[in-house]
mmCIF file of C-alpha atoms in Angstrom:
data_model
loop_
_atom_site.group_PDB
_atom_site.id
_atom_site.type_symbol
_atom_site.label_atom_id
_atom_site.label_comp_id
_atom_site.label_asym_id
_atom_site.label_seq_id
_atom_site.Cartn_x
_atom_site.Cartn_y
_atom_site.Cartn_z
ATOM 1 C CA MET A 1 7.566 19.749 -10.081
ATOM 2 C CA GLN A 2 8.777 21.847 -7.188
ATOM 3 C CA ASP A 3 11.995 23.799 -7.597
ATOM 4 C CA TYR A 4 14.573 23.033 -4.924
ATOM 5 C CA PRO A 5 16.584 25.993 -3.714
ATOM 6 C CA LYS A 6 20.271 25.250 -4.078
ATOM 7 C CA TRP A 7 21.985 24.512 -0.802
ATOM 8 C CA THR A 8 25.755 24.689 -0.710
ATOM 9 C CA MET A 9 26.762 22.920 2.447
ATOM 10 C CA PRO A 10 29.346 24.474 4.744
ATOM 11 C CA THR A 11 32.846 23.083 4.458
ATOM 12 C CA THR A 12 33.232 22.214 8.142
ATOM 13 C CA SER A 13 32.775 18.586 9.079
ATOM 14 C CA ALA A 14 29.827 19.267 11.385
ATOM 15 C CA GLY A 15 28.167 21.586 8.909
ATOM 16 C CA ARG A 16 28.189 18.929 6.189
ATOM 17 C CA LYS A 17 26.097 16.485 8.177
ATOM 18 C CA ILE A 18 22.532 15.639 7.179
ATOM 19 C CA PHE A 19 20.074 14.169 9.680
ATOM 20 C CA LEU A 20 18.047 11.414 8.018
ATOM 21 C CA SER A 21 14.697 11.022 9.802
ATOM 22 C CA HIS A 22 12.522 7.966 9.172
ATOM 23 C CA ALA A 23 10.198 5.443 10.783
ATOM 24 C CA ALA A 24 11.802 2.213 11.985
ATOM 25 C CA TYR A 25 9.720 0.375 9.374
ATOM 26 C CA ASP A 26 11.506 2.343 6.633
ATOM 27 C CA THR A 27 15.074 1.614 7.711
ATOM 28 C CA ILE A 28 15.832 -0.210 4.441
ATOM 29 C CA VAL A 29 14.625 2.783 2.390
ATOM 30 C CA ALA A 30 16.625 5.155 4.596
ATOM 31 C CA LYS A 31 19.797 3.110 4.068
ATOM 32 C CA VAL A 32 19.254 3.240 0.292
ATOM 33 C CA LEU A 33 18.907 7.018 0.501
ATOM 34 C CA ARG A 34 22.025 7.305 2.632
ATOM 35 C CA ASP A 35 23.994 5.258 0.114
ATOM 36 C CA ILE A 36 22.817 7.390 -2.820
ATOM 37 C CA LEU A 37 23.620 10.616 -0.991
ATOM 38 C CA GLY A 38 27.110 9.310 -0.308
ATOM 39 C CA ARG A 39 27.578 8.412 -3.967
ATOM 40 C CA ALA A 40 26.449 11.909 -4.893
ATOM 41 C CA GLY A 41 29.207 13.402 -2.749
ATOM 42 C CA VAL A 42 27.053 14.626 0.127
ATOM 43 C CA GLY A 43 28.884 14.683 3.449
ATOM 44 C CA ASP A 44 28.078 12.735 6.605
ATOM 45 C CA VAL A 45 24.538 11.444 7.022
ATOM 46 C CA PHE A 46 23.283 10.641 10.505
ATOM 47 C CA LEU A 47 21.084 7.529 10.395
ATOM 48 C CA ASP A 48 20.098 6.268 13.834
ATOM 49 C CA ALA A 49 19.875 2.641 12.637
ATOM 50 C CA ASP A 50 23.652 2.711 12.015
ATOM 51 C CA ASP A 51 24.945 5.534 14.176
ATOM 52 C CA LEU A 52 23.444 4.454 17.507
ATOM 53 C CA ARG A 53 25.098 1.408 19.073
ATOM 54 C CA PRO A 54 23.264 -1.007 21.404
ATOM 55 C CA GLY A 55 23.369 0.420 24.903
ATOM 56 C CA ASP A 56 23.786 4.010 23.734
ATOM 57 C CA HIS A 57 21.715 6.691 25.416
ATOM 58 C CA TRP A 58 19.779 7.331 22.238
ATOM 59 C CA LEU A 59 17.937 10.516 23.218
ATOM 60 C CA PRO A 60 21.059 12.598 24.038
ATOM 61 C CA ASP A 61 22.745 11.236 20.905
ATOM 62 C CA ILE A 62 19.800 12.248 18.725
ATOM 63 C CA ARG A 63 19.708 15.670 20.360
ATOM 64 C CA SER A 64 23.417 16.084 19.671
ATOM 65 C CA ALA A 65 22.938 15.014 16.062
ATOM 66 C CA ILE A 66 20.116 17.511 15.635
ATOM 67 C CA VAL A 67 22.406 20.298 16.843
ATOM 68 C CA ASP A 68 25.392 19.166 14.730
ATOM 69 C CA CYS A 69 23.576 18.487 11.476
ATOM 70 C CA ALA A 70 23.024 21.275 8.996
ATOM 71 C CA ALA A 71 19.836 19.955 7.388
ATOM 72 C CA ILE A 72 17.232 17.247 7.780
ATOM 73 C CA VAL A 73 15.839 14.880 5.158
ATOM 74 C CA THR A 74 12.607 13.228 6.275
ATOM 75 C CA VAL A 75 11.413 10.028 4.583
ATOM 76 C CA LEU A 76 7.655 10.501 4.800
ATOM 77 C CA THR A 77 5.744 7.236 4.379
ATOM 78 C CA PRO A 78 2.397 5.964 5.684
ATOM 79 C CA GLN A 79 4.302 4.360 8.565
ATOM 80 C CA PHE A 80 5.927 7.686 9.465
ATOM 81 C CA SER A 81 2.569 9.452 9.178
ATOM 82 C CA THR A 82 0.984 7.220 11.826
ATOM 83 C CA ARG A 83 3.593 8.397 14.349
ATOM 84 C CA PRO A 84 3.194 12.192 14.411
ATOM 85 C CA TRP A 85 5.609 12.556 17.344
ATOM 86 C CA MET A 86 8.427 11.690 14.939
ATOM 87 C CA ALA A 87 7.800 15.040 13.259
ATOM 88 C CA ALA A 88 9.468 16.563 16.316
ATOM 89 C CA GLU A 89 12.842 15.874 14.680
ATOM 90 C CA TRP A 90 11.761 17.839 11.621
ATOM 91 C CA ALA A 91 10.359 20.622 13.824
ATOM 92 C CA CYS A 92 13.748 21.115 15.533
ATOM 93 C CA PHE A 93 15.378 21.919 12.195
ATOM 94 C CA TRP A 94 12.438 24.027 11.046
ATOM 95 C CA ALA A 95 12.542 26.099 14.255
ATOM 96 C CA ALA A 96 16.302 26.566 13.855
ATOM 97 C CA GLU A 97 15.718 27.759 10.273
ATOM 98 C CA LYS A 98 17.883 24.965 8.881
ATOM 99 C CA PRO A 99 17.019 23.432 5.490
ATOM 100 C CA THR A 100 14.256 20.816 5.767
ATOM 101 C CA TYR A 101 13.647 18.337 2.949
ATOM 102 C CA VAL A 102 10.630 16.014 2.990
ATOM 103 C CA LEU A 103 10.739 13.087 0.574
ATOM 104 C CA ARG A 104 7.372 11.385 0.416
ATOM 105 C CA LEU A 105 6.857 7.781 -0.599
ATOM 106 C CA GLY A 106 3.338 6.389 -0.722
ATOM 107 C CA VAL A 107 1.910 9.586 0.798
ATOM 108 C CA ALA A 108 -0.178 12.005 -1.254
ATOM 109 C CA LEU A 109 0.904 15.628 -1.220
ATOM 110 C CA ALA A 110 -2.464 16.568 0.286
ATOM 111 C CA ASP A 111 -1.759 14.230 3.245
ATOM 112 C CA VAL A 112 1.543 15.857 4.233
ATOM 113 C CA PHE A 113 1.336 17.346 7.738
ATOM 114 C CA GLU A 114 0.310 20.982 7.470
ATOM 115 C CA PRO A 115 3.476 22.389 9.117
ATOM 116 C CA MET A 116 5.652 20.182 6.907
ATOM 117 C CA ARG A 117 4.201 21.746 3.791
ATOM 118 C CA ALA A 118 6.527 24.662 4.441
ATOM 119 C CA SER A 119 9.417 22.274 3.737
ATOM 120 C CA ILE A 120 10.952 21.407 0.392
ATOM 121 C CA ILE A 121 8.806 18.418 -0.601
ATOM 122 C CA GLY A 122 10.002 15.775 -3.039
ATOM 123 C CA ASP A 123 8.568 12.548 -4.405
ATOM 124 C CA LEU A 124 10.721 9.453 -3.863
ATOM 125 C CA SER A 125 8.868 7.668 -6.646
ATOM 126 C CA SER A 126 9.654 10.368 -9.233
ATOM 127 C CA ARG A 127 12.947 10.331 -11.143
ATOM 128 C CA SER A 128 12.682 14.000 -12.071
ATOM 129 C CA SER A 129 11.882 15.021 -8.496
ATOM 130 C CA MET A 130 14.822 13.068 -7.090
ATOM 131 C CA THR A 131 17.136 14.473 -9.767
ATOM 132 C CA ALA A 132 16.143 17.970 -8.703
ATOM 133 C CA PHE A 133 16.660 17.013 -5.052
ATOM 134 C CA LEU A 134 20.153 15.684 -5.697
ATOM 135 C CA ASP A 135 20.984 18.707 -7.858
ATOM 136 C CA ALA A 136 20.112 20.884 -4.854
ATOM 137 C CA VAL A 137 22.047 19.035 -2.151
ATOM 138 C CA ALA A 138 24.892 17.746 -4.308
ATOM 139 C CA THR A 139 25.541 20.708 -6.560
ATOM 140 C CA GLY A 140 28.999 19.566 -7.619
ATOM 141 C CA ASN A 141 27.918 16.165 -8.884
ATOM 142 C CA HIS A 142 27.252 15.619 -12.599
ATOM 143 C CA ASP A 143 25.787 12.121 -12.301
ATOM 144 C CA ASN A 144 22.628 12.985 -10.405
ATOM 145 C CA TYR A 145 20.171 11.770 -13.041
ATOM 146 C CA ARG A 146 21.624 8.255 -12.978
ATOM 147 C CA LEU A 147 21.738 8.284 -9.187
ATOM 148 C CA ALA A 148 18.156 9.553 -9.002
ATOM 149 C CA THR A 149 17.067 6.707 -11.260
ATOM 150 C CA ALA A 150 18.810 4.210 -9.002
ATOM 151 C CA LEU A 151 17.302 5.852 -5.915
ATOM 152 C CA VAL A 152 13.734 5.610 -7.213
ATOM 153 C CA GLU A 153 14.152 1.992 -8.303
ATOM 154 C CA ARG A 154 15.924 0.858 -5.151
ATOM 155 C CA ALA A 155 13.495 2.699 -2.862
ATOM 156 C CA ALA A 156 10.568 0.935 -4.528
ATOM 157 C CA GLU A 157 12.310 -2.433 -4.176
ATOM 158 C CA ALA A 158 13.105 -1.675 -0.535
ATOM 159 C CA ARG A 159 9.456 -0.928 0.208
ATOM 160 C CA VAL A 160 8.423 -4.264 -1.283
ATOM 161 C CA GLU A 161 11.154 -6.055 0.663
ATOM 162 C CA GLN A 162 10.185 -4.340 3.892
ATOM 163 C CA ALA A 163 6.468 -5.061 3.379
ATOM 164 C CA ALA A 164 7.217 -8.769 2.907
ATOM 165 C CA ALA A 165 9.449 -8.861 5.996
ATOM 166 C CA ASP A 166 6.847 -7.007 8.021
ATOM 167 C CA ALA A 167 4.098 -9.406 6.919
ATOM 168 C CA ASP A 168 6.282 -12.369 7.919
ATOM 169 C CA ALA A 169 6.825 -10.820 11.352
ATOM 170 C CA GLN A 170 3.117 -10.095 11.801
ATOM 171 C CA LEU A 171 2.177 -13.633 10.795
ATOM 172 C CA GLU A 172 4.684 -15.029 13.290
ATOM 173 C CA ARG A 173 3.139 -12.813 15.948
ATOM 174 C CA LEU A 174 -0.309 -14.168 15.096
ATOM 175 C CA VAL A 175 0.975 -17.734 15.414
ATOM 176 C CA THR A 176 2.998 -17.391 18.611
ATOM 177 C CA SER A 177 1.866 -14.426 20.701
ATOM 178 C CA PRO A 178 0.468 -15.373 24.133
ATOM 179 C CA GLU A 179 -1.299 -12.017 24.197
ATOM 180 C CA GLU A 180 -4.396 -11.040 22.235
ATOM 181 C CA VAL A 181 -3.373 -9.970 18.748
ATOM 182 C CA PRO A 182 -5.138 -6.791 17.534
ATOM 183 C CA ASP A 183 -7.507 -7.070 14.577
ATOM 184 C CA ASP A 184 -5.266 -4.548 12.801
ATOM 185 C CA VAL A 185 -2.617 -7.260 12.475
ATOM 186 C CA ILE A 186 -5.041 -9.640 10.756
ATOM 187 C CA LEU A 187 -6.323 -6.880 8.464
ATOM 188 C CA ALA A 188 -2.762 -5.874 7.563
ATOM 189 C CA LEU A 189 -1.986 -9.475 6.583
ATOM 190 C CA ILE A 190 -5.084 -9.601 4.383
ATOM 191 C CA LYS A 191 -4.100 -6.308 2.774
ATOM 192 C CA ALA A 192 -0.613 -7.735 2.183
ATOM 193 C CA GLY A 193 -2.116 -10.632 0.233
ATOM 194 C CA ARG A 194 -1.436 -13.292 2.861
ATOM 195 C CA GLU A 195 -4.947 -14.828 2.738
ATOM 196 C CA GLU A 196 -3.626 -18.324 2.031
ATOM 197 C CA ASP A 197 -1.328 -18.179 5.058
ATOM 198 C CA LEU A 198 -4.266 -17.093 7.202
ATOM 199 C CA SER A 199 -6.575 -19.782 5.859
ATOM 200 C CA ALA A 200 -3.957 -22.392 6.775
ATOM 201 C CA LEU A 201 -3.259 -20.943 10.221
ATOM 202 C CA HIS A 202 -4.647 -24.029 11.962
ATOM 203 C CA GLU A 203 -1.967 -26.166 10.290
ATOM 204 C CA ARG A 204 0.697 -24.417 12.367
ATOM 205 C CA SER A 205 -0.906 -25.257 15.720
ATOM 206 C CA GLY A 206 1.565 -28.105 16.270
ATOM 207 C CA GLU A 207 4.636 -25.873 16.102
ATOM 208 C CA PRO A 208 6.617 -25.626 19.374
ATOM 209 C CA ARG A 209 5.897 -21.936 20.024
ATOM 210 C CA ALA A 210 2.392 -21.849 18.563
ATOM 211 C CA ASN A 211 -0.419 -20.307 20.565
ATOM 212 C CA ILE A 212 -3.297 -20.757 18.140
ATOM 213 C CA THR A 213 -6.525 -20.833 20.126
ATOM 214 C CA ARG A 214 -10.034 -21.437 18.814
ATOM 215 C CA GLN A 215 -10.841 -17.809 19.586
ATOM 216 C CA ARG A 216 -7.935 -16.678 17.401
ATOM 217 C CA LEU A 217 -9.007 -18.952 14.543
ATOM 218 C CA HIS A 218 -12.537 -17.594 14.859
ATOM 219 C CA ARG A 219 -11.365 -13.986 14.618
ATOM 220 C CA VAL A 220 -9.227 -14.774 11.568
ATOM 221 C CA ALA A 221 -12.121 -16.556 9.851
ATOM 222 C CA GLN A 222 -14.459 -13.632 10.510
ATOM 223 C CA ALA A 223 -11.892 -11.139 9.215
ATOM 224 C CA LEU A 224 -11.400 -13.139 6.013
ATOM 225 C CA ILE A 225 -15.144 -13.356 5.414
ATOM 226 C CA ARG A 226 -15.667 -9.646 6.063
ATOM 227 C CA ALA A 227 -12.875 -8.881 3.609
ATOM 228 C CA GLY A 228 -14.744 -10.775 0.895
ATOM 229 C CA ILE A 229 -12.250 -13.642 0.690
ATOM 230 C CA SER A 230 -13.640 -16.719 -1.094
ATOM 231 C CA SER A 231 -15.534 -19.088 1.194
ATOM 232 C CA ASP A 232 -13.574 -21.961 -0.400
ATOM 233 C CA LEU A 233 -10.429 -20.470 1.130
ATOM 234 C CA VAL A 234 -12.088 -19.913 4.516
ATOM 235 C CA LEU A 235 -13.621 -23.400 4.721
ATOM 236 C CA PRO A 236 -10.556 -25.370 5.955
ATOM 237 C CA LEU A 237 -10.034 -22.818 8.709
ATOM 238 C CA ALA A 238 -13.700 -22.908 9.738
ATOM 239 C CA LEU A 239 -13.701 -26.714 9.806
ATOM 240 C CA SER A 240 -10.665 -26.686 12.100
ATOM 241 C CA ILE A 241 -12.163 -24.481 14.794
ATOM 242 C CA ASP A 242 -14.028 -27.341 16.520
ATOM 243 C CA ASN A 243 -16.538 -25.072 18.202
ATOM 244 C CA SER A 244 -20.164 -25.105 17.079
ATOM 245 C CA ASN A 245 -20.855 -21.488 18.027
ATOM 246 C CA TYR A 246 -17.813 -20.180 16.152
ATOM 247 C CA GLN A 247 -18.650 -22.346 13.137
ATOM 248 C CA ARG A 248 -22.241 -21.069 13.261
ATOM 249 C CA ASP A 249 -20.895 -17.500 13.165
ATOM 250 C CA ALA A 250 -18.829 -18.358 10.084
ATOM 251 C CA VAL A 251 -21.818 -19.853 8.256
ATOM 252 C CA ILE A 252 -24.052 -16.890 9.053
ATOM 253 C CA ALA A 253 -21.359 -14.445 7.934
ATOM 254 C CA VAL A 254 -20.925 -16.314 4.636
ATOM 255 C CA ILE A 255 -24.630 -16.645 3.830
ATOM 256 C CA LYS A 256 -25.035 -12.909 4.445
ATOM 257 C CA GLY A 257 -22.113 -12.179 2.131
ATOM 258 C CA GLY A 258 -22.063 -11.407 -1.541
ATOM 259 C CA GLU A 259 -20.947 -14.707 -3.052
ATOM 260 C CA PRO A 260 -23.177 -16.582 -5.535
ATOM 261 C CA LEU A 261 -25.941 -18.640 -3.923
ATOM 262 C CA PRO A 262 -24.384 -22.064 -4.710
ATOM 263 C CA ALA A 263 -21.132 -21.079 -2.970
ATOM 264 C CA ARG A 264 -22.960 -19.919 0.156
ATOM 265 C CA GLN A 265 -25.110 -23.055 0.222
ATOM 266 C CA ALA A 266 -22.065 -25.288 -0.217
ATOM 267 C CA PHE A 267 -20.254 -23.616 2.696
ATOM 268 C CA ALA A 268 -23.266 -24.144 4.973
ATOM 269 C CA ASP A 269 -23.570 -27.768 3.875
ATOM 270 C CA GLU A 270 -19.888 -28.499 4.569
ATOM 271 C CA LEU A 271 -20.252 -27.355 8.173
ATOM 272 C CA TYR A 272 -23.698 -28.881 8.754
ATOM 273 C CA GLY A 273 -22.390 -32.020 10.464
ATOM 274 C CA ARG A 274 -20.221 -29.979 12.882
ATOM 275 C CA LEU A 275 -23.097 -27.871 14.172
ATOM 276 C CA SER A 276 -25.330 -28.341 17.187
ATOM 277 C CA ILE A 277 -29.107 -28.405 16.688
ATOM 278 C CA ILE A 278 -29.386 -24.901 18.171
ATOM 279 C CA ALA A 279 -26.655 -23.620 15.846
ATOM 280 C CA ARG A 280 -28.459 -25.103 12.839
ATOM 281 C CA ARG A 281 -31.717 -23.458 13.892
ATOM 282 C CA ARG A 282 -29.989 -20.085 14.231
ATOM 283 C CA ILE A 283 -28.552 -20.464 10.738
ATOM 284 C CA VAL A 284 -31.976 -21.312 9.300
ATOM 285 C CA HIS A 285 -33.374 -18.237 11.047
ATOM 286 C CA ALA A 286 -30.606 -16.037 9.598
ATOM 287 C CA ALA A 287 -31.174 -17.464 6.103
ATOM 288 C CA GLN A 288 -34.911 -16.799 6.311
ATOM 289 C CA ASP A 289 -34.238 -13.224 7.452
ATOM 290 C CA ILE A 290 -32.457 -12.475 4.170
ATOM 291 C CA GLY A 291 -34.685 -14.656 2.012
ATOM 292 C CA MET A 292 -31.919 -17.120 1.156
ATOM 293 C CA PRO A 293 -32.889 -20.742 0.457
ATOM 294 C CA LEU A 294 -30.664 -23.378 2.010
ATOM 295 C CA SER A 295 -30.110 -26.784 0.389
ATOM 296 C CA GLU A 296 -32.263 -29.858 0.941
ATOM 297 C CA LYS A 297 -29.930 -30.907 3.753
ATOM 298 C CA TRP A 298 -31.513 -28.236 5.919
ATOM 299 C CA GLU A 299 -35.130 -29.292 5.360
ATOM 300 C CA GLY A 300 -36.988 -29.977 8.584
ATOM 301 C CA ILE A 301 -34.780 -27.680 10.710
ATOM 302 C CA ARG A 302 -37.047 -25.225 12.494
ATOM 303 C CA PRO A 303 -35.742 -21.643 12.662
ATOM 304 C CA PHE A 304 -34.636 -20.494 16.096
ATOM 305 C CA GLY A 305 -37.474 -18.786 17.938
ATOM 306 C CA ASP A 306 -40.293 -20.863 16.453
#
């Protein structure tokens, strides 16, 4: 565990301020940290989510806060790491030779930005690390171990809460957006364990704001199959697409996948009646290419190209 140099904050109001830097995604975690710092007796903490009012000129206000604050605490998460420009806030304090604390959460030490490694780096998932952090910035407090325990637990809960809220927002975007939704959104929902919501996407097509096109259903089905999601879960979505070419793509993707042979055959059989003759022939051709036998239902279908 890294030793934190003790920092006794100046007694002036401005000098006691800490600038709390974080990605917008991590606002809930940042608010937990602000609360714990306050309970530990640390002075003012500038948190843009609370300290900037709607309509404020945010850039001058942030610049002013950077000048006024005596130290910066950066909440370094995967979401922060994907926005390197946010490190500019940290760099301002580093260049001014003010204390810089980096508290990582879900980021390996080896993945910390190279310049940031010169900072005091803590682990927001470690009780001992957060105790040492609080001992450094709140030297007069004798309850830091208990507060560090609460910080670690509440930060973990906040991450779970934020991930669920973010997944809900991304799913709503997939349902309603009139613009093309990036594949990254679909992959993020799969990673978040929302496969069942995705497989039932077609059921939301009747909602007032829904914009669920066949192309969107096709992309979701392909993403689920590529991710190794059970073909049983993909089947209702594939049946709903009502486009022979898209359904052909789903069958070919499944039969080339790694599921047991009976599962792949069953998926192909379920979609057989929805497919055009050309689509069936292409599927037979794809099955022959990989040496996979289809069920008796497919007997007599000539492979495409013969």
